[in-house]
Amino acid sequence: MSLEAVMGSGAAAAGHWVAVIGGATAGAEVAAHLADKQVNVVVFDQNPRPYGKIEDGLPRWHEALRKKEYHLIDDKLTRPRVHYVPLCKIGRDVDFDDLTDRWGFSVVVLACGAWRDRTLPLPEAARFVGKGLVYQNPFVVAFNHAEAPGQPGPPLADGALVIGGGLAAIDVAKILMLETTRRALALQGVDAPLVELEHKGIPAFLTAHGLQFADLGLRACTIVYRRREEDMPLVEIQDGADAAQIDKTQKTRLRILHHAQEKFLFRVQPLALAEAILPDEDGHVRALRIRRAKAKDHDTLTPTDDLFDMPTTLIVSAIGSVPEPIKGVPLRGELFDFSDWHLGRLASHSNVFSVGNVVTGRGNIAASRKHAREISESAVAAFLGLNADRAAESEVAFQLSAPARSQAQNVAHAVAIQLETQVPPASSTLLTRVHALQARVGYTGDYAAWIAAHPPRA
């Protein structure tokens, strides 16, 4: 039922109304769970489509996984009692305090993800943005939409450096290696479709064309990681793990990392503390100054006096993502100041819950895995494109978003319990205000028609 139809039906409009800010995996799960309990839900999303990091943060070679996630989100946002408001950013188009205090929503759920890159903590780093320094989020978004008309694609350079560790850094390194390899092959008259190259891996693709990587004249990109390779958080060490379990997890991490390096040919510089970006005479990036470190274990990192420079013209910072600040939501450092991190509660707003990456401070589909008791090595390998069976791979990689859905269900359950103890606030203007936001962007209440008219670009 469209919101316009609800406005004409007093019975349908009665009861609790919940605002969900963000419509991707976690937000859609909360919306569907509450709607199934006969709660009315309005989902606000800042983008035309509600797919969030599934569309803009998941590299575009994940075709099957992306389509699967799209379908799940669509299914949940077309449930009865769920109403969608596209192109509406809270804090810009609507005040957060209006939603929580004045519009008549019983509860507001933050599910807006982590879209802002952590600032690279190097001297004068900001002056190099656009001059050889780029952050992970805009880099991946540019890559995902590179085939759209008028889109330039991400900046590329042979010998690029990726600062960071984990799955996000490997995704960036893969993009750099695949795209620079495709460009070098094009100069030799060889067409290298992205998905085929990613699926086969660079060495196998080159062998099939009678080539070796050395024939391309490329140096490869390097991940600059501050800790040891076995400390890279590709698989989480479970709380309370003993020495044997830690050793097993670290060996799994190394196995995954080295497999990815063999297939995509990026390098890793471990125990490397980035100290400064060095400019050329025009103010562009020419090198990254590194201080070597020593480590006996994950908890011990000791800087040394050994400095060296890594020449490069491109640095991609992939050190993590945090939520964008919203006026009215208190901050503690770079994260929202939650009084309850399990349910994302705010001491300043008793009717606010939060779910997904906005709570974890993680910025990609795989990073939510920490909420699970265990994510298999095969799931991480599938996400990184290391399995031979690509059809089965999407099913295995799909495990990575299961923790986000599980956490969202827990939050939705807590919201439902709170709603049972309170009387719905009386507001004759809530539906009028929401309908006006929909009409402002031309949304008629037909979700399927809207998505068909505004399809994902990739």
Coordinates of C-alpha atoms in Angstrom, one line a residue:
M1 CA 0.0 0.0 0.0
S2 CA 1.4 3.4 -1.0
L3 CA 1.7 6.1 1.7
E4 CA -1.0 8.1 -0.1
A5 CA -3.4 5.1 0.3
V6 CA -2.4 4.8 3.9
M7 CA -3.3 8.5 4.5
G8 CA -6.8 7.8 3.3
S9 CA -7.1 4.8 5.7
G10 CA -7.3 5.7 9.3
A11 CA -7.0 2.1 10.4
A12 CA -3.9 1.5 8.3
A13 CA -2.3 4.7 9.6
A14 CA -2.9 3.8 13.3
G15 CA -0.3 2.3 15.5
H16 CA 3.4 2.8 15.9
W17 CA 5.6 4.3 13.2
V18 CA 9.3 3.7 13.1
A19 CA 11.9 5.6 11.1
V20 CA 14.8 3.6 9.7
I21 CA 17.7 5.7 8.4
G22 CA 19.5 3.7 5.7
G23 CA 17.9 1.0 3.6
A24 CA 20.8 -1.5 2.9
T25 CA 21.3 -4.9 4.5
A26 CA 20.9 -4.0 8.1
G27 CA 18.2 -1.3 7.6
A28 CA 16.1 -3.5 5.3
E29 CA 16.3 -6.4 7.8
V30 CA 15.0 -4.2 10.6
A31 CA 12.3 -2.7 8.4
A32 CA 11.0 -6.2 7.4
H33 CA 11.2 -7.6 10.9
L34 CA 9.1 -4.8 12.3
A35 CA 6.6 -4.7 9.4
D36 CA 6.0 -8.5 10.0
K37 CA 5.0 -7.5 13.5
Q38 CA 2.5 -5.0 12.2
V39 CA 4.6 -1.9 12.8
N40 CA 4.6 0.8 10.2
V41 CA 8.1 1.7 8.9
V42 CA 9.5 4.6 6.9
V43 CA 12.9 3.9 5.4
F44 CA 14.9 7.0 4.5
D45 CA 17.9 6.7 2.2
Q46 CA 20.3 9.4 1.0
N47 CA 20.7 7.7 -2.4
P48 CA 18.2 6.9 -5.2
R49 CA 18.6 3.2 -4.4
P50 CA 18.8 1.6 -0.9
Y51 CA 21.7 -0.7 -1.7
G52 CA 24.4 1.2 0.2
K53 CA 27.8 -0.4 0.3
I54 CA 26.5 -3.4 -1.6
E55 CA 26.3 -1.1 -4.7
D56 CA 29.1 1.4 -4.0
G57 CA 31.5 -0.5 -1.7
L58 CA 31.5 -4.0 -3.1
P59 CA 33.8 -4.1 -6.2
R60 CA 31.8 -4.7 -9.3
W61 CA 33.3 -8.1 -10.2
H62 CA 31.0 -9.5 -7.4
E63 CA 28.1 -9.7 -9.9
A64 CA 26.3 -12.7 -8.4
L65 CA 26.7 -11.7 -4.8
R66 CA 25.5 -8.1 -5.6
K67 CA 22.4 -9.3 -7.4
K68 CA 21.6 -11.7 -4.5
E69 CA 21.9 -8.9 -2.0
Y70 CA 19.8 -6.5 -4.2
H71 CA 17.0 -9.1 -4.4
L72 CA 17.0 -9.6 -0.6
I73 CA 16.8 -5.8 0.0
D74 CA 14.1 -5.4 -2.6
D75 CA 12.0 -8.2 -1.0
K76 CA 12.2 -6.6 2.4
L77 CA 11.4 -3.1 1.3
T78 CA 8.3 -4.1 -0.6
R79 CA 6.7 -5.7 2.5
P80 CA 3.3 -4.2 3.5
R81 CA 3.7 -1.4 6.0
V82 CA 7.2 -0.5 4.7
H83 CA 7.4 2.9 3.0
Y84 CA 10.5 4.1 1.2
V85 CA 11.8 7.7 0.9
P86 CA 14.8 8.0 -1.5
L87 CA 17.2 10.9 -1.9
C88 CA 16.7 12.1 1.6
K89 CA 19.7 12.7 3.8
I90 CA 19.1 13.1 7.5
G91 CA 20.9 16.2 8.8
R92 CA 20.5 17.9 5.4
D93 CA 16.9 17.4 4.2
V94 CA 15.4 16.6 7.6
D95 CA 16.7 17.4 11.1
F96 CA 17.5 14.4 13.2
D97 CA 15.8 15.9 16.3
D98 CA 12.7 16.5 14.2
L99 CA 12.5 12.8 13.5
T100 CA 13.1 11.8 17.1
D101 CA 11.1 14.4 18.9
R102 CA 8.6 16.2 16.7
W103 CA 7.3 14.1 13.8
G104 CA 5.6 11.4 15.7
F105 CA 7.9 8.4 15.2
S106 CA 7.9 6.0 18.2
V107 CA 11.4 4.9 17.5
V108 CA 14.3 5.9 15.1
V109 CA 16.8 3.3 14.0
L110 CA 20.2 4.4 12.6
A111 CA 21.3 2.1 9.9
C112 CA 23.2 4.6 7.8
G113 CA 26.5 2.8 7.6
A114 CA 30.1 4.0 7.6
W115 CA 30.7 6.2 4.6
R116 CA 33.5 8.5 5.8
D117 CA 37.1 7.5 5.5
R118 CA 39.2 7.8 8.6
T119 CA 41.6 10.6 8.1
L120 CA 45.1 9.5 7.3
P121 CA 47.2 10.6 10.3
L122 CA 50.2 12.0 8.4
P123 CA 51.5 15.6 8.5
E124 CA 49.7 17.8 5.9
A125 CA 48.0 14.8 4.4
A126 CA 45.0 16.9 3.4
R127 CA 47.0 18.9 0.9
F128 CA 47.8 15.8 -1.1
V129 CA 44.2 14.9 -1.8
G130 CA 43.7 15.1 -5.5
K131 CA 47.5 15.3 -5.9
G132 CA 48.3 11.6 -5.6
L133 CA 46.4 10.8 -2.4
V134 CA 42.9 9.3 -2.6
Y135 CA 40.7 7.6 0.0
Q136 CA 39.3 4.1 -0.3
N137 CA 35.6 5.0 -0.4
P138 CA 35.7 7.5 -3.3
F139 CA 38.2 5.2 -5.0
V140 CA 35.9 2.2 -5.0
V141 CA 32.8 4.2 -5.9
A142 CA 34.7 5.6 -8.9
F143 CA 35.7 2.1 -9.9
N144 CA 32.2 0.7 -9.6
H145 CA 30.7 3.4 -11.8
A146 CA 33.6 3.8 -14.2
E147 CA 31.6 2.4 -17.1
A148 CA 28.7 4.9 -16.6
P149 CA 28.7 7.8 -19.2
G150 CA 30.8 10.7 -18.1
Q151 CA 32.5 8.9 -15.3
P152 CA 36.3 9.1 -15.3
G153 CA 37.0 6.0 -13.2
P154 CA 39.5 5.8 -10.3
P155 CA 43.0 7.3 -10.5
L156 CA 45.5 4.6 -11.5
A157 CA 49.3 4.3 -11.3
D158 CA 51.8 1.5 -11.6
G159 CA 53.6 1.1 -8.3
A160 CA 50.8 2.6 -6.2
L161 CA 50.8 2.2 -2.4
V162 CA 47.8 1.1 -0.4
I163 CA 48.0 2.1 3.3
G164 CA 46.1 -0.3 5.5
G165 CA 45.3 -3.9 6.0
G166 CA 42.6 -6.5 5.8
L167 CA 39.9 -7.1 3.2
A168 CA 39.4 -3.4 2.3
A169 CA 43.1 -3.0 1.5
I170 CA 43.1 -6.2 -0.6
D171 CA 40.1 -5.0 -2.5
V172 CA 41.9 -1.8 -3.4
A173 CA 45.1 -3.7 -4.3
K174 CA 43.0 -6.0 -6.6
I175 CA 41.4 -3.0 -8.3
L176 CA 44.9 -1.4 -8.9
M177 CA 46.4 -4.7 -10.2
L178 CA 43.5 -5.6 -12.4
E179 CA 43.1 -2.2 -14.0
T180 CA 46.8 -1.5 -14.5
T181 CA 47.2 -5.0 -16.0
R182 CA 44.2 -4.4 -18.3
R183 CA 45.7 -1.1 -19.4
A184 CA 49.1 -2.7 -20.1
L185 CA 47.5 -5.6 -22.1
A186 CA 45.5 -3.1 -24.2
L187 CA 48.7 -1.5 -25.3
Q188 CA 49.7 -4.9 -26.6
G189 CA 46.4 -5.4 -28.4
V190 CA 45.0 -7.9 -25.8
D191 CA 41.5 -7.4 -24.6
A192 CA 41.1 -8.4 -20.9
P193 CA 37.5 -8.3 -19.7
L194 CA 37.5 -7.4 -16.0
V195 CA 35.4 -10.2 -14.7
E196 CA 37.3 -12.8 -16.7
L197 CA 40.7 -11.5 -15.5
E198 CA 39.5 -11.4 -11.9
H199 CA 38.1 -14.9 -12.1
K200 CA 41.1 -16.5 -13.8
G201 CA 43.7 -14.5 -12.0
I202 CA 46.4 -12.4 -13.6
P203 CA 49.1 -15.2 -14.1
A204 CA 46.6 -17.7 -15.6
F205 CA 45.2 -15.1 -17.9
L206 CA 48.6 -14.0 -19.1
T207 CA 49.7 -17.6 -19.6
A208 CA 46.7 -18.2 -21.8
H209 CA 47.9 -15.4 -24.0
G210 CA 51.6 -16.5 -24.1
L211 CA 52.7 -13.8 -21.7
Q212 CA 54.3 -13.3 -18.3
F213 CA 53.8 -10.5 -15.9
A214 CA 57.4 -9.3 -16.6
D215 CA 56.4 -8.7 -20.2
L216 CA 54.0 -5.9 -19.1
G217 CA 56.7 -3.7 -17.6
L218 CA 54.7 -3.2 -14.4
R219 CA 56.1 -2.9 -10.9
A220 CA 52.8 -3.9 -9.1
C221 CA 51.2 -2.1 -6.2
T222 CA 52.1 -2.7 -2.5
I223 CA 50.0 -2.8 0.6
V224 CA 51.9 -1.0 3.4
Y225 CA 50.8 -2.6 6.6
R226 CA 52.0 -1.6 10.1
R227 CA 51.9 -5.0 11.7
R228 CA 53.0 -8.5 10.7
E229 CA 51.3 -10.3 7.8
E230 CA 49.8 -12.9 10.2
D231 CA 48.2 -10.0 12.1
M232 CA 46.2 -8.8 9.1
P233 CA 42.5 -9.3 10.2
L234 CA 41.3 -11.4 7.3
V235 CA 39.8 -13.8 9.8
E236 CA 39.0 -12.7 13.3
I237 CA 40.6 -14.2 16.4
Q238 CA 37.7 -15.3 18.7
D239 CA 37.5 -13.8 22.2
G240 CA 39.1 -16.1 24.7
A241 CA 41.2 -18.0 22.1
D242 CA 44.1 -19.9 23.5
A243 CA 47.6 -20.0 22.0
A244 CA 46.9 -22.9 19.7
Q245 CA 43.7 -21.2 18.4
I246 CA 45.5 -18.0 17.8
D247 CA 48.3 -19.8 15.9
K248 CA 45.8 -21.6 13.8
T249 CA 44.0 -18.4 12.9
Q250 CA 47.2 -16.6 12.1
K251 CA 48.2 -19.5 9.7
T252 CA 44.8 -19.2 8.1
R253 CA 45.4 -15.5 7.6
L254 CA 48.7 -16.1 5.9
R255 CA 47.3 -18.8 3.7
I256 CA 44.5 -16.5 2.5
L257 CA 46.9 -13.5 2.0
H258 CA 49.5 -15.5 0.1
H259 CA 46.8 -17.1 -2.2
A260 CA 45.5 -13.6 -3.0
Q261 CA 49.0 -12.4 -3.8
E262 CA 49.7 -15.4 -6.1
K263 CA 46.5 -14.7 -8.0
F264 CA 46.6 -10.9 -8.2
L265 CA 50.4 -10.2 -7.9
F266 CA 50.2 -7.3 -5.4
R267 CA 53.0 -7.0 -2.8
V268 CA 52.9 -6.5 1.0
Q269 CA 55.3 -4.4 3.0
P270 CA 54.7 -5.5 6.6
L271 CA 56.0 -3.8 9.8
A272 CA 55.9 -0.5 7.9
L273 CA 54.8 2.7 9.7
A274 CA 53.9 5.5 7.3
E275 CA 55.5 8.7 8.6
A276 CA 55.1 11.3 5.9
I277 CA 54.1 11.9 2.3
L278 CA 57.0 13.4 0.3
P279 CA 56.1 15.9 -2.5
D280 CA 57.7 16.7 -5.8
E281 CA 58.4 20.2 -6.9
D282 CA 54.8 20.6 -8.0
G283 CA 53.3 19.5 -4.7
H284 CA 52.3 16.1 -6.0
V285 CA 53.0 12.8 -4.2
R286 CA 56.5 11.4 -5.1
A287 CA 57.1 9.0 -2.2
L288 CA 56.0 7.7 1.1
R289 CA 58.5 7.8 4.0
I290 CA 58.4 4.6 6.1
R291 CA 59.7 3.7 9.5
R292 CA 60.4 0.0 10.1
A293 CA 58.9 -1.6 13.1
K294 CA 59.5 -4.8 15.1
A295 CA 56.9 -7.0 16.7
K296 CA 57.1 -10.1 18.8
D297 CA 53.4 -10.6 18.7
H298 CA 50.2 -8.8 17.7
D299 CA 50.2 -6.7 20.9
T300 CA 53.9 -5.6 20.7
L301 CA 54.9 -3.0 18.0
T302 CA 58.2 -1.2 18.4
P303 CA 59.3 1.5 16.0
T304 CA 62.9 1.4 15.0
D305 CA 65.3 4.1 13.8
D306 CA 65.3 2.6 10.3
L307 CA 63.7 5.0 7.7
F308 CA 63.3 4.4 4.0
D309 CA 61.3 6.0 1.2
M310 CA 59.0 4.1 -1.2
P311 CA 58.7 6.0 -4.5
T312 CA 55.1 6.3 -5.9
T313 CA 52.8 8.8 -7.6
L314 CA 49.6 7.4 -6.0
I315 CA 48.7 6.5 -2.4
V316 CA 45.3 5.0 -1.5
S317 CA 44.4 5.2 2.2
A318 CA 42.4 2.2 3.3
I319 CA 42.6 2.5 7.0
G320 CA 38.9 2.2 7.7
S321 CA 35.6 4.0 7.5
V322 CA 33.5 5.7 10.2
P323 CA 29.9 7.1 10.2
E324 CA 29.3 10.5 8.8
P325 CA 28.4 12.9 11.6
I326 CA 24.7 13.8 12.0
K327 CA 23.8 17.0 13.7
G328 CA 22.0 16.0 16.9
V329 CA 23.8 12.7 17.3
P330 CA 26.6 13.0 19.9
L331 CA 30.1 11.8 19.0
R332 CA 32.9 10.1 20.9
G333 CA 36.0 10.6 18.7
E334 CA 35.1 9.4 15.2
L335 CA 32.2 7.2 16.3
F336 CA 28.7 7.9 17.7
D337 CA 28.6 8.1 21.5
F338 CA 26.6 5.0 22.2
S339 CA 25.6 4.1 25.8
D340 CA 24.8 0.6 24.7
W341 CA 27.0 -0.7 21.8
H342 CA 25.0 -3.9 21.4
L343 CA 21.8 -2.2 20.5
G344 CA 23.3 1.2 19.5
R345 CA 21.5 3.2 22.1
L346 CA 22.1 6.9 22.7
A347 CA 21.8 8.3 26.3
S348 CA 20.5 11.6 24.8
H349 CA 17.6 9.9 22.9
S350 CA 15.7 7.1 24.6
N351 CA 13.9 6.2 21.4
V352 CA 17.0 5.6 19.2
F353 CA 18.5 2.3 18.3
S354 CA 21.3 1.6 15.8
V355 CA 22.4 -1.3 13.7
G356 CA 25.1 -2.3 11.2
N357 CA 28.3 -0.5 10.3
V358 CA 27.2 2.7 12.0
V359 CA 27.7 0.8 15.3
T360 CA 30.8 -1.2 14.4
G361 CA 32.6 1.6 12.6
R362 CA 33.3 -0.8 9.8
G363 CA 32.8 0.2 6.2
N364 CA 32.3 -2.9 4.1
I365 CA 30.0 -5.9 3.8
A366 CA 32.7 -8.3 5.1
A367 CA 33.8 -6.2 8.1
S368 CA 30.6 -7.0 10.0
R369 CA 31.8 -10.5 10.3
K370 CA 33.1 -9.8 13.9
H371 CA 29.5 -10.1 15.1
A372 CA 29.5 -13.7 14.1
R373 CA 30.9 -16.5 16.3
E374 CA 32.8 -17.8 13.3
I375 CA 33.2 -17.0 9.6
S376 CA 34.8 -19.8 7.6
E377 CA 38.0 -19.5 5.7
S378 CA 36.1 -20.5 2.6
A379 CA 33.8 -17.5 3.0
V380 CA 36.6 -15.0 3.1
A381 CA 38.4 -16.8 0.3
A382 CA 35.2 -16.6 -1.8
F383 CA 34.8 -12.9 -1.1
L384 CA 38.4 -12.3 -2.3
G385 CA 37.8 -14.4 -5.5
L386 CA 40.2 -17.2 -4.6
N387 CA 37.8 -20.1 -5.4
A388 CA 37.6 -21.9 -8.8
D389 CA 33.8 -22.4 -8.7
R390 CA 32.4 -18.9 -9.2
A391 CA 28.8 -20.0 -9.1
A392 CA 29.3 -21.6 -5.7
E393 CA 31.5 -18.7 -4.6
S394 CA 28.6 -16.2 -4.4
E395 CA 26.7 -18.6 -2.1
V396 CA 29.7 -19.0 0.2
A397 CA 30.6 -15.3 0.2
F398 CA 27.0 -14.6 1.1
Q399 CA 27.8 -15.8 4.6
L400 CA 29.7 -12.6 5.2
S401 CA 26.5 -10.5 5.4
A402 CA 24.7 -13.0 7.7
P403 CA 26.1 -11.4 10.9
A404 CA 24.7 -8.0 9.9
R405 CA 21.2 -9.6 9.3
S406 CA 21.4 -11.4 12.6
Q407 CA 22.3 -8.3 14.5
A408 CA 19.6 -6.4 12.8
Q409 CA 17.0 -9.0 13.8
N410 CA 18.2 -8.6 17.4
V411 CA 17.8 -4.9 17.3
A412 CA 14.4 -5.1 15.7
H413 CA 13.3 -7.5 18.4
A414 CA 14.5 -5.0 21.1
V415 CA 12.6 -2.2 19.3
A416 CA 9.4 -4.3 19.2
I417 CA 9.7 -5.0 22.9
Q418 CA 10.0 -1.3 23.6
L419 CA 7.0 -0.5 21.4
E420 CA 4.8 -2.9 23.4
T421 CA 5.4 -0.8 26.5
Q422 CA 4.4 2.6 25.1
V423 CA 1.4 4.3 23.5
P424 CA 1.9 5.5 19.9
P425 CA 2.4 9.3 19.8
A426 CA -0.4 11.2 18.2
S427 CA 0.7 13.1 15.1
S428 CA -1.6 14.2 12.4
T429 CA 1.3 15.5 10.3
L430 CA 3.7 12.6 10.1
L431 CA 2.2 11.0 7.0
T432 CA 1.9 14.4 5.3
R433 CA 5.5 15.2 5.9
V434 CA 6.8 11.9 4.7
H435 CA 4.5 12.0 1.6
A436 CA 5.9 15.5 0.8
L437 CA 9.5 14.1 1.0
Q438 CA 8.5 11.4 -1.5
A439 CA 6.7 13.8 -3.8
R440 CA 9.7 16.2 -3.7
V441 CA 11.8 13.6 -5.6
G442 CA 9.0 12.1 -7.8
Y443 CA 8.6 8.9 -5.8
T444 CA 5.0 7.7 -6.1
G445 CA 5.1 4.9 -3.6
D446 CA 5.7 2.2 -6.2
Y447 CA 9.1 0.8 -5.1
A448 CA 9.4 -1.6 -8.0
A449 CA 8.7 1.1 -10.6
W450 CA 11.1 3.5 -8.9
I451 CA 14.0 0.9 -9.0
A452 CA 13.2 0.1 -12.6
A453 CA 13.4 3.7 -13.5
H454 CA 16.6 4.2 -11.4
P455 CA 18.5 0.9 -11.9
P456 CA 21.9 0.2 -10.4
R457 CA 24.7 1.3 -12.8
A458 CA 26.7 -1.9 -12.3

